[in-house]
mmCIF file of C-alpha atoms in Angstrom:
data_model
loop_
_atom_site.group_PDB
_atom_site.id
_atom_site.type_symbol
_atom_site.label_atom_id
_atom_site.label_comp_id
_atom_site.label_asym_id
_atom_site.label_seq_id
_atom_site.Cartn_x
_atom_site.Cartn_y
_atom_site.Cartn_z
ATOM 1 C CA MET A 1 -16.943 0.388 0.803
ATOM 2 C CA ASN A 2 -14.714 2.819 2.866
ATOM 3 C CA LYS A 3 -11.215 3.928 1.904
ATOM 4 C CA LEU A 4 -9.291 1.730 3.228
ATOM 5 C CA GLU A 5 -11.457 -1.149 1.983
ATOM 6 C CA GLU A 6 -11.015 0.340 -1.187
ATOM 7 C CA ILE A 7 -7.123 0.799 -0.914
ATOM 8 C CA LYS A 8 -7.028 -3.162 -0.003
ATOM 9 C CA VAL A 9 -8.573 -3.901 -3.323
ATOM 10 C CA MET A 10 -6.270 -2.404 -5.429
ATOM 11 C CA PHE A 11 -3.358 -4.026 -3.357
ATOM 12 C CA ALA A 12 -5.020 -7.435 -3.994
ATOM 13 C CA LYS A 13 -5.539 -6.486 -7.142
ATOM 14 C CA LYS A 14 -1.862 -5.433 -7.844
ATOM 15 C CA VAL A 15 -0.237 -8.447 -6.034
ATOM 16 C CA LYS A 16 -2.815 -10.255 -7.798
ATOM 17 C CA VAL A 17 -4.471 -12.194 -4.400
ATOM 18 C CA ASP A 18 -7.921 -12.898 -3.437
ATOM 19 C CA GLU A 19 -7.000 -11.545 0.112
ATOM 20 C CA LEU A 20 -4.522 -9.555 2.096
ATOM 21 C CA ASP A 21 -2.497 -11.036 5.228
ATOM 22 C CA PRO A 22 -1.257 -7.692 6.744
ATOM 23 C CA ASN A 23 1.700 -9.647 8.188
ATOM 24 C CA ALA A 24 2.737 -10.745 4.838
ATOM 25 C CA GLU A 25 5.995 -9.899 3.931
ATOM 26 C CA LEU A 26 5.709 -7.429 0.221
ATOM 27 C CA LYS A 27 8.646 -8.991 -1.611
ATOM 28 C CA SER A 28 6.835 -12.587 0.005
ATOM 29 C CA LEU A 29 3.730 -10.853 -2.791
ATOM 30 C CA GLY A 30 6.304 -10.147 -5.556
ATOM 31 C CA LEU A 31 6.284 -6.972 -4.976
ATOM 32 C CA ASP A 32 9.794 -4.823 -5.789
ATOM 33 C CA SER A 33 10.484 -1.405 -5.405
ATOM 34 C CA LEU A 34 9.292 -0.178 -8.376
ATOM 35 C CA ASP A 35 5.665 -1.941 -7.750
ATOM 36 C CA LEU A 36 5.359 -0.352 -4.510
ATOM 37 C CA VAL A 37 6.028 2.862 -5.661
ATOM 38 C CA GLU A 38 3.340 2.882 -8.172
ATOM 39 C CA LEU A 39 1.326 2.139 -6.023
ATOM 40 C CA ILE A 40 1.740 4.764 -3.244
ATOM 41 C CA MET A 41 1.702 6.907 -6.261
ATOM 42 C CA ASP A 42 -1.870 5.661 -7.354
ATOM 43 C CA ILE A 43 -3.370 6.001 -3.206
ATOM 44 C CA GLU A 44 -1.615 9.439 -2.972
ATOM 45 C CA GLU A 45 -3.181 10.497 -6.468
ATOM 46 C CA GLN A 46 -6.903 8.989 -5.590
ATOM 47 C CA TYR A 47 -6.820 9.801 -2.172
ATOM 48 C CA GLY A 48 -4.976 13.443 -2.007
ATOM 49 C CA ILE A 49 -1.969 12.260 0.320
ATOM 50 C CA GLU A 50 1.976 11.792 0.412
ATOM 51 C CA PHE A 51 4.354 9.659 1.570
ATOM 52 C CA ASP A 52 8.016 10.587 1.801
ATOM 53 C CA ASN A 53 10.863 8.489 0.448
ATOM 54 C CA GLU A 54 12.000 7.892 4.441
ATOM 55 C CA GLU A 55 7.887 6.584 4.740
ATOM 56 C CA LEU A 56 8.442 3.959 1.746
ATOM 57 C CA VAL A 57 11.792 2.751 2.624
ATOM 58 C CA GLU A 58 10.445 1.876 6.424
ATOM 59 C CA PHE A 59 7.206 -0.219 4.387
ATOM 60 C CA LYS A 60 8.024 -3.875 4.973
ATOM 61 C CA THR A 61 4.717 -5.579 5.375
ATOM 62 C CA VAL A 62 1.409 -5.176 4.133
ATOM 63 C CA GLY A 63 0.311 -3.984 7.728
ATOM 64 C CA ASP A 64 3.313 -1.135 7.619
ATOM 65 C CA VAL A 65 1.594 0.443 4.235
ATOM 66 C CA LEU A 66 -2.106 -0.397 5.075
ATOM 67 C CA SER A 67 -1.227 1.531 8.850
ATOM 68 C CA ALA A 68 0.597 4.319 7.082
ATOM 69 C CA ILE A 69 -2.342 5.201 4.810
ATOM 70 C CA GLU A 70 -4.984 5.156 7.649
ATOM 71 C CA LYS A 71 -2.775 7.901 9.729
ATOM 72 C CA LYS A 72 -3.321 9.741 6.099
ATOM 73 C CA LEU A 73 -6.425 9.396 5.987
#
């Protein structure tokens, strides 16, 4: 499993879904800003990447998050 697939699994576990729709809005999945920050912090620590606050506020959909992660890997 590649890193992006591992991250998708982490994400799916956090929101308790079997499959992630890249177009799904984060709020529709029940993720509040604290949940997202915790998830991103876990990903940053595990993969040695870092996001600044400006990047975090731009995340609106699952695809936004996955695209940003993919660019940093």
